[in-house]
Amino acid sequence: MRCVVVMFLGRLGSLNALEQSGGSGFWRRWLQGEPPSADTVGRVCAQAEADDVRLMGRQIYSRLKRGKALAPPAHGLMAAVVDAHESHATYRRCCEGCLRRTIETRQGQRVQYYHRHVTVQLVSRDLELLLDAEPIRPGEGELTAAIRLLDRVLEQYPRAFDVVLGDGLYANSTFFNYVVSRGKEALAVLKDEARDLWQDAQSLFAEMEPTCLRRGRWEASCWDVEGFTSWPQVRGTVRVVQSEERTVIRRQLDGQAEVMEARWAWVTTLAQGRASTRAILDLGHRRWAIENEGFNELATRQHADHVYRHHEQAMLVFLLLAMVCCNVFVAFYRRDLKPGLRERVSMLHVSRLVASELYQSRAGPARAPT
Ligand SMILES: [Zn+2]
C-alpha cells in the first residue's frame, strides 16, 4: 500500500513506472527493501478491504478538523458534492462489475465495457476533501449508487456538511426526499424545461425585477423565489434561483475586453433565511469549480482513472487510495507551504520533486517492466 501512495504522490502514472523506480535509495530508506512488482501490487489491492482505505480517509479528515483546517465558507454552509466519474472503457476485457453499452464503430456495433464510480467531495472555505466513492453496479442507476454512498458517508461523517450538491440528474424527487429525511439540505441544477416547476418559475420570474449582484468584473441578475409547490413528489416546498451572469475578461490575444455570459438555474430546499441568493450562487458555482479542480486533479494528474488492474475490488481500492493521496497532497500544499512559496511552486512541481527523488537516488539502470 505504501508504494501505491508514493506512486500517486509522485504521479508516476502506472505500476510499471513504480516498478522501474526499483533500486532507488528512497525505497531502501522507506521500505528497507525494493518496491514490489506491478503484479504483486495489483494482486494485493484486489484483496484489500476498501473499508481499511476509507478509515485512512476518516483519520485525515479528523486531523484536519481538529487542526481547524476545514472552516466553512463565508455563508456558513459546508457542502458535499455528489458526482459520477467514468474510470475506463475497453472493448477487450470485462469483469463482474463492468457496465456495458453498445457503440457504433466502423466495424459495426460493438459492446464496450466500462466502470463508473460516484464520489462525494467535501467543500470548505478553501480546501476540498474527497470523502468516499461507490461503484455503480450493473443494472442500477447513478442515483441508486449515490444514495448507497451517502448512507455510508452520513454515518461516517454525520456533521461534516449541511447541504448536498449535484448536477441536473440530482434534481430528482427520490434524491431530494432522501437528503431531507437525513436532516440535510439539497441543491441541484434545474434544467428540465418540460417540468412544471421550471415553467412555474419562468412565468413568475418574467414578471419580476431581478436583483443585481456584483463582485469585481462579475455581475449577475438574479431571480430567487421560495415556496414552490409545483414539484409535488418532493415533500415540502422548494426554492428556485436563476442567474444571468456576465464576466468581463481581457482577451489574451489582443487585450480587448470580452463579455462572457452564462445562465444558471438551481432548485434547493435551502430557505432564504438560511442561505442568501449570493450563497446559492456561490454553492452552485463551487460544484463546477470542483468538476474542474477536484476530480480533474485526481483523474488527470494522479492518474486515478488509469486501470491498474481490471478487477472490481482493485479498481475501487486504487480509486480510494488515489483520493486519500489527493487529500494529503492538497492539504499539504494549501496548509503547510507558505503562501509565498505556493505562488512560485505549482502542485505539479511538488509531485515532480517526489518523482525525481525516486529516480535520482536510484542506483544502476531501471529494471525493464515486466
Ligand atoms: Zn470491469
Short mmCIF file of C-alpha atoms and ligand atoms in Angstrom, two decimals:
data_model
loop_
_atom_site.label_atom_id
_atom_site.label_comp_id
_atom_site.label_asym_id
_atom_site.label_seq_id
_atom_site.Cartn_x
_atom_site.Cartn_y
_atom_site.Cartn_z
CA MET A 1 0.00 0.00 0.00
CA ARG A 2 2.76 2.42 0.94
CA CYS A 3 4.31 2.17 -2.51
CA VAL A 4 0.95 2.90 -4.15
CA VAL A 5 0.82 6.10 -2.07
CA VAL A 6 4.24 7.07 -3.44
CA MET A 7 3.06 6.23 -6.95
CA PHE A 8 0.12 8.61 -6.63
CA LEU A 9 2.04 11.37 -4.85
CA GLY A 10 4.78 11.24 -7.49
CA ARG A 11 2.13 10.94 -10.23
CA LEU A 12 4.10 8.09 -11.72
CA GLY A 13 1.06 7.01 -13.68
CA SER A 14 1.48 3.24 -13.66
CA LEU A 15 2.58 0.30 -11.61
CA ASN A 16 5.28 -0.35 -14.16
CA ALA A 17 6.73 3.13 -13.62
CA LEU A 18 6.70 2.34 -9.92
CA GLU A 19 8.50 -0.93 -10.56
CA GLN A 20 11.08 0.87 -12.70
CA SER A 21 11.97 3.08 -9.77
CA GLY A 22 13.35 -0.05 -8.06
CA GLY A 23 16.93 0.37 -6.89
CA SER A 24 16.15 3.85 -5.57
CA GLY A 25 17.72 4.79 -2.26
CA PHE A 26 14.32 6.19 -1.39
CA TRP A 27 12.83 2.71 -1.22
CA ARG A 28 15.70 1.37 0.83
CA ARG A 29 15.18 4.18 3.37
CA TRP A 30 11.42 3.88 3.41
CA LEU A 31 10.67 0.21 2.93
CA GLN A 32 14.10 -1.21 3.86
CA GLY A 33 13.88 -3.00 0.53
CA GLU A 34 12.67 -2.85 -3.03
CA PRO A 35 9.15 -1.91 -4.13
CA PRO A 36 7.09 -5.00 -5.02
CA SER A 37 6.39 -5.86 -8.64
CA ALA A 38 3.44 -4.38 -10.53
CA ASP A 39 1.71 -7.76 -10.41
CA THR A 40 2.09 -8.04 -6.66
CA VAL A 41 0.72 -4.54 -6.02
CA GLY A 42 -2.27 -5.25 -8.29
CA ARG A 43 -2.92 -8.57 -6.55
CA VAL A 44 -2.68 -7.04 -3.06
CA CYS A 45 -5.12 -4.25 -3.99
CA ALA A 46 -7.57 -6.81 -5.38
CA GLN A 47 -7.58 -8.48 -1.94
CA ALA A 48 -7.51 -5.30 0.17
CA GLU A 49 -10.54 -4.07 2.07
CA ALA A 50 -11.97 -0.81 0.77
CA ASP A 51 -13.05 0.00 4.34
CA ASP A 52 -9.41 -0.03 5.51
CA VAL A 53 -8.62 2.72 2.98
CA ARG A 54 -11.81 4.61 3.94
CA LEU A 55 -10.60 4.54 7.56
CA MET A 56 -7.36 6.27 6.46
CA GLY A 57 -9.52 8.93 4.81
CA ARG A 58 -11.50 9.48 8.03
CA GLN A 59 -8.33 9.81 10.06
CA ILE A 60 -7.07 12.53 7.71
CA TYR A 61 -10.44 14.32 7.95
CA SER A 62 -10.34 14.17 11.76
CA ARG A 63 -6.81 15.60 11.89
CA LEU A 64 -7.71 18.46 9.55
CA LYS A 65 -10.91 19.12 11.50
CA ARG A 66 -9.06 19.19 14.83
CA GLY A 67 -6.46 21.49 13.28
CA LYS A 68 -9.27 23.88 12.23
CA ALA A 69 -8.31 23.46 8.56
CA LEU A 70 -11.92 22.86 7.47
CA ALA A 71 -13.67 26.16 8.13
CA PRO A 72 -16.94 26.81 6.25
CA PRO A 73 -17.13 29.48 3.52
CA ALA A 74 -18.42 32.97 4.43
CA HIS A 75 -22.07 31.88 4.09
CA GLY A 76 -21.51 29.28 6.79
CA LEU A 77 -22.67 26.20 4.87
CA MET A 78 -20.44 23.19 4.36
CA ALA A 79 -21.31 21.32 1.16
CA ALA A 80 -20.88 17.77 -0.08
CA VAL A 81 -20.73 17.46 -3.87
CA VAL A 82 -22.03 14.19 -5.34
CA ASP A 83 -20.87 13.30 -8.82
CA ALA A 84 -20.10 10.29 -11.00
CA HIS A 85 -16.95 9.61 -12.98
CA GLU A 86 -16.17 7.03 -15.59
CA SER A 87 -12.87 5.34 -14.98
CA HIS A 88 -12.11 3.29 -18.03
CA ALA A 89 -13.64 1.96 -21.21
CA THR A 90 -12.48 -1.07 -23.14
CA TYR A 91 -13.74 -3.50 -25.78
CA ARG A 92 -11.30 -6.17 -24.77
CA ARG A 93 -11.87 -7.19 -21.19
CA CYS A 94 -14.77 -7.36 -18.81
CA CYS A 95 -15.26 -8.35 -15.19
CA GLU A 96 -18.28 -8.93 -12.96
CA GLY A 97 -18.54 -5.24 -12.12
CA CYS A 98 -18.37 -3.93 -15.69
CA LEU A 99 -21.13 -1.76 -17.08
CA ARG A 100 -21.73 -2.24 -20.80
CA ARG A 101 -23.03 -0.17 -23.69
CA THR A 102 -23.27 -0.68 -27.44
CA ILE A 103 -21.14 1.63 -29.55
CA GLU A 104 -21.39 2.21 -33.30
CA THR A 105 -17.91 1.73 -34.73
CA ARG A 106 -16.54 1.48 -38.25
CA GLN A 107 -16.58 -2.27 -37.77
CA GLY A 108 -20.28 -2.18 -36.81
CA GLN A 109 -21.85 -2.36 -33.35
CA ARG A 110 -19.51 -3.37 -30.54
CA VAL A 111 -20.10 -3.87 -26.83
CA GLN A 112 -17.95 -1.56 -24.73
CA TYR A 113 -17.18 -2.29 -21.07
CA TYR A 114 -16.62 0.48 -18.55
CA HIS A 115 -16.73 1.37 -14.86
CA ARG A 116 -18.32 4.35 -13.14
CA HIS A 117 -17.98 5.48 -9.55
CA VAL A 118 -19.98 8.04 -7.61
CA THR A 119 -17.83 10.23 -5.36
CA VAL A 120 -18.56 12.63 -2.51
CA GLN A 121 -16.32 15.66 -2.08
CA LEU A 122 -16.45 17.96 0.92
CA VAL A 123 -16.17 21.70 0.20
CA SER A 124 -14.88 24.01 2.90
CA ARG A 125 -13.76 27.62 2.55
CA ASP A 126 -10.54 26.86 0.74
CA LEU A 127 -9.95 23.13 0.93
CA GLU A 128 -11.76 20.26 -0.79
CA LEU A 129 -11.61 16.73 0.53
CA LEU A 130 -12.65 13.64 -1.41
CA LEU A 131 -14.59 11.68 1.22
CA ASP A 132 -15.66 8.40 -0.36
CA ALA A 133 -16.57 6.54 -3.55
CA GLU A 134 -19.00 3.81 -4.53
CA PRO A 135 -19.18 1.80 -7.77
CA ILE A 136 -22.32 1.96 -9.91
CA ARG A 137 -23.25 -1.68 -10.26
CA PRO A 138 -24.50 -3.31 -13.46
CA GLY A 139 -28.23 -2.72 -13.89
CA GLU A 140 -28.56 0.19 -11.45
CA GLY A 141 -28.64 3.96 -11.98
CA GLU A 142 -26.28 6.61 -10.68
CA LEU A 143 -28.81 7.83 -8.10
CA THR A 144 -29.11 4.37 -6.51
CA ALA A 145 -25.34 4.20 -6.07
CA ALA A 146 -25.27 7.82 -4.84
CA ILE A 147 -27.83 7.07 -2.11
CA ARG A 148 -25.92 3.95 -1.05
CA LEU A 149 -22.76 6.09 -0.89
CA LEU A 150 -24.45 8.88 1.08
CA ASP A 151 -25.85 6.32 3.55
CA ARG A 152 -22.28 5.41 4.45
CA VAL A 153 -20.93 8.98 4.28
CA LEU A 154 -23.71 10.28 6.56
CA GLU A 155 -22.95 7.54 9.07
CA GLN A 156 -19.21 8.16 8.98
CA TYR A 157 -19.23 11.96 8.63
CA PRO A 158 -22.57 12.88 10.28
CA ARG A 159 -21.78 16.53 10.98
CA ALA A 160 -19.26 17.27 8.23
CA PHE A 161 -21.68 19.08 5.89
CA ASP A 162 -25.06 20.85 5.73
CA VAL A 163 -26.02 20.67 2.07
CA VAL A 164 -25.67 18.07 -0.71
CA LEU A 165 -24.96 19.47 -4.21
CA GLY A 166 -25.46 17.72 -7.53
CA ASP A 167 -25.88 18.34 -11.26
CA GLY A 168 -29.20 18.15 -13.12
CA LEU A 169 -29.57 14.41 -12.56
CA TYR A 170 -29.87 15.05 -8.81
CA ALA A 171 -32.87 17.36 -9.24
CA ASN A 172 -34.83 14.20 -8.58
CA SER A 173 -37.62 13.80 -6.03
CA THR A 174 -36.36 10.46 -4.64
CA PHE A 175 -32.96 12.04 -4.08
CA PHE A 176 -34.30 15.28 -2.59
CA ASN A 177 -36.64 13.39 -0.23
CA TYR A 178 -33.77 11.11 0.82
CA VAL A 179 -31.44 14.04 1.58
CA VAL A 180 -34.12 15.88 3.58
CA SER A 181 -35.04 12.69 5.50
CA ARG A 182 -31.39 12.51 6.62
CA GLY A 183 -31.51 16.03 8.03
CA LYS A 184 -29.57 17.73 5.23
CA GLU A 185 -30.44 20.30 2.56
CA ALA A 186 -30.34 19.56 -1.18
CA LEU A 187 -29.28 21.80 -4.08
CA ALA A 188 -29.19 20.74 -7.74
CA VAL A 189 -29.05 22.26 -11.20
CA LEU A 190 -32.54 22.78 -12.61
CA LYS A 191 -32.65 22.40 -16.36
CA ASP A 192 -35.62 20.26 -17.23
CA GLU A 193 -37.57 22.76 -19.29
CA ALA A 194 -40.52 20.40 -19.63
CA ARG A 195 -41.27 20.16 -15.95
CA ASP A 196 -43.98 22.09 -14.14
CA LEU A 197 -41.54 23.57 -11.63
CA TRP A 198 -39.36 25.06 -14.37
CA GLN A 199 -42.37 26.51 -16.20
CA ASP A 200 -43.90 27.93 -13.00
CA ALA A 201 -40.61 29.55 -12.07
CA GLN A 202 -40.12 31.05 -15.54
CA SER A 203 -43.59 32.59 -15.67
CA LEU A 204 -43.08 34.10 -12.21
CA PHE A 205 -39.58 35.40 -12.98
CA ALA A 206 -40.85 37.02 -16.23
CA GLU A 207 -42.90 39.44 -14.12
CA MET A 208 -40.21 40.18 -11.54
CA GLU A 209 -37.39 42.70 -11.48
CA PRO A 210 -34.13 40.81 -10.92
CA THR A 211 -31.78 41.79 -8.13
CA CYS A 212 -28.23 42.59 -9.16
CA LEU A 213 -25.10 41.14 -7.55
CA ARG A 214 -21.56 42.34 -8.30
CA ARG A 215 -18.05 41.26 -7.49
CA GLY A 216 -15.12 42.73 -9.38
CA ARG A 217 -15.59 42.11 -13.10
CA TRP A 218 -18.51 39.77 -12.49
CA GLU A 219 -22.17 40.76 -12.21
CA ALA A 220 -25.39 38.76 -12.14
CA SER A 221 -29.10 39.46 -12.50
CA CYS A 222 -30.83 37.09 -10.08
CA TRP A 223 -34.34 35.80 -9.54
CA ASP A 224 -34.98 33.98 -6.26
CA VAL A 225 -38.37 32.65 -5.17
CA GLU A 226 -39.18 30.09 -2.47
CA GLY A 227 -42.37 28.22 -1.59
CA PHE A 228 -42.89 26.41 -4.92
CA THR A 229 -45.35 23.53 -4.64
CA SER A 230 -45.20 22.55 -8.32
CA TRP A 231 -42.88 19.63 -7.62
CA PRO A 232 -45.45 17.55 -5.72
CA GLN A 233 -43.26 14.42 -5.45
CA VAL A 234 -40.97 16.36 -3.09
CA ARG A 235 -42.20 16.65 0.47
CA GLY A 236 -42.34 20.32 1.45
CA THR A 237 -41.76 23.30 -0.81
CA VAL A 238 -38.68 24.16 -2.84
CA ARG A 239 -36.90 27.32 -3.90
CA VAL A 240 -35.69 28.20 -7.39
CA VAL A 241 -32.78 30.58 -8.01
CA GLN A 242 -31.88 31.73 -11.51
CA SER A 243 -28.98 33.91 -12.58
CA GLU A 244 -27.86 35.61 -15.78
CA GLU A 245 -24.18 36.31 -15.31
CA ARG A 246 -21.71 38.49 -17.15
CA THR A 247 -17.97 38.46 -16.61
CA VAL A 248 -15.67 40.92 -18.35
CA ILE A 249 -12.39 39.29 -19.35
CA ARG A 250 -9.37 40.60 -21.25
CA ARG A 251 -8.60 38.53 -24.31
CA GLN A 252 -5.00 37.30 -24.14
CA LEU A 253 -4.55 37.65 -27.88
CA ASP A 254 -5.25 41.35 -28.31
CA GLY A 255 -6.07 42.66 -24.83
CA GLN A 256 -9.61 43.54 -25.88
CA ALA A 257 -12.39 43.29 -23.31
CA GLU A 258 -14.81 40.44 -23.89
CA VAL A 259 -18.03 39.69 -22.02
CA MET A 260 -18.66 36.05 -21.06
CA GLU A 261 -22.30 35.28 -20.39
CA ALA A 262 -23.81 32.34 -18.55
CA ARG A 263 -27.28 31.41 -17.38
CA TRP A 264 -27.93 29.15 -14.43
CA ALA A 265 -30.91 27.79 -12.51
CA TRP A 266 -30.90 25.77 -9.32
CA VAL A 267 -33.57 24.10 -7.22
CA THR A 268 -32.98 23.78 -3.49
CA THR A 269 -34.58 23.02 -0.14
CA LEU A 270 -32.48 25.78 1.48
CA ALA A 271 -34.73 28.56 2.75
CA GLN A 272 -33.91 32.21 2.04
CA GLY A 273 -33.48 32.77 5.76
CA ARG A 274 -30.64 30.23 5.85
CA ALA A 275 -28.87 30.97 2.56
CA SER A 276 -28.89 34.27 0.65
CA THR A 277 -29.13 34.44 -3.15
CA ARG A 278 -25.38 35.03 -3.25
CA ALA A 279 -24.82 31.94 -1.08
CA ILE A 280 -26.84 29.79 -3.50
CA LEU A 281 -24.80 31.12 -6.43
CA ASP A 282 -21.55 30.50 -4.56
CA LEU A 283 -22.59 26.94 -3.69
CA GLY A 284 -23.76 26.24 -7.24
CA HIS A 285 -20.57 27.53 -8.78
CA ARG A 286 -18.32 25.69 -6.35
CA ARG A 287 -19.86 22.49 -7.63
CA TRP A 288 -18.46 23.31 -11.09
CA ALA A 289 -15.18 24.50 -9.73
CA ILE A 290 -14.82 21.05 -8.27
CA GLU A 291 -15.59 19.47 -11.58
CA ASN A 292 -12.62 21.40 -12.92
CA GLU A 293 -10.23 21.27 -9.99
CA GLY A 294 -11.03 18.49 -7.58
CA PHE A 295 -11.70 15.38 -9.52
CA ASN A 296 -9.82 16.59 -12.54
CA GLU A 297 -6.78 16.97 -10.35
CA LEU A 298 -7.29 13.41 -9.23
CA ALA A 299 -8.13 11.90 -12.59
CA THR A 300 -5.73 13.64 -14.91
CA ARG A 301 -2.78 14.23 -12.69
CA GLN A 302 -2.92 11.44 -10.16
CA HIS A 303 -3.93 9.05 -12.93
CA ALA A 304 -6.80 7.71 -10.86
CA ASP A 305 -8.77 6.78 -13.95
CA HIS A 306 -5.98 4.57 -15.21
CA VAL A 307 -6.86 0.91 -14.73
CA TYR A 308 -4.02 -0.50 -12.74
CA ARG A 309 -5.70 -3.87 -12.70
CA HIS A 310 -9.03 -4.74 -14.29
CA HIS A 311 -10.64 -6.15 -11.19
CA GLU A 312 -13.66 -4.60 -9.49
CA GLN A 313 -12.23 -4.53 -5.97
CA ALA A 314 -8.75 -3.47 -7.08
CA MET A 315 -10.22 -0.54 -9.03
CA LEU A 316 -12.21 0.66 -6.02
CA VAL A 317 -9.21 0.32 -3.70
CA PHE A 318 -6.97 2.20 -6.16
CA LEU A 319 -9.53 4.97 -6.51
CA LEU A 320 -9.95 5.32 -2.73
CA LEU A 321 -6.17 5.35 -2.29
CA ALA A 322 -5.86 8.00 -5.01
CA MET A 323 -8.48 10.08 -3.16
CA VAL A 324 -6.58 9.78 0.13
CA CYS A 325 -3.33 10.78 -1.61
CA CYS A 326 -5.04 13.69 -3.36
CA ASN A 327 -6.37 14.91 0.02
CA VAL A 328 -2.99 14.65 1.73
CA PHE A 329 -1.31 16.35 -1.18
CA VAL A 330 -3.80 19.23 -1.47
CA ALA A 331 -3.88 19.73 2.33
CA PHE A 332 -0.06 19.79 2.44
CA TYR A 333 0.10 22.20 -0.49
CA ARG A 334 -2.53 24.60 0.82
CA ARG A 335 -1.78 24.36 4.57
CA ASP A 336 1.89 23.54 5.03
CA LEU A 337 3.51 25.53 2.23
CA LYS A 338 3.89 29.24 2.91
CA PRO A 339 1.80 31.40 0.52
CA GLY A 340 4.94 32.98 -0.94
CA LEU A 341 6.33 29.57 -1.84
CA ARG A 342 2.97 28.41 -3.20
CA GLU A 343 2.97 31.29 -5.66
CA ARG A 344 6.26 30.08 -7.10
CA VAL A 345 5.68 26.32 -6.95
CA SER A 346 2.72 24.51 -8.58
CA MET A 347 1.22 21.28 -7.27
CA LEU A 348 2.61 19.53 -10.33
CA HIS A 349 6.08 20.79 -9.47
CA VAL A 350 5.85 19.31 -5.96
CA SER A 351 4.80 15.97 -7.49
CA ARG A 352 7.76 16.06 -9.82
CA LEU A 353 10.03 16.61 -6.84
CA VAL A 354 8.64 13.40 -5.31
CA ALA A 355 9.19 11.54 -8.59
CA SER A 356 12.67 12.97 -9.08
CA GLU A 357 13.64 11.87 -5.57
CA LEU A 358 12.73 8.34 -6.62
CA TYR A 359 14.73 8.41 -9.83
CA GLN A 360 17.71 10.48 -8.69
CA SER A 361 18.59 8.26 -5.80
CA ARG A 362 18.30 5.13 -7.86
CA ALA A 363 21.47 3.03 -8.13
CA GLY A 364 22.01 1.48 -11.58
CA PRO A 365 19.73 1.37 -14.62
CA ALA A 366 15.96 0.99 -14.48
CA ARG A 367 14.64 -2.52 -14.39
CA ALA A 368 12.74 -3.46 -17.51
CA PRO A 369 8.98 -3.53 -16.95
CA THR A 370 7.51 -7.00 -16.83
ZN ZN B 1 -14.76 -4.50 -15.37
#
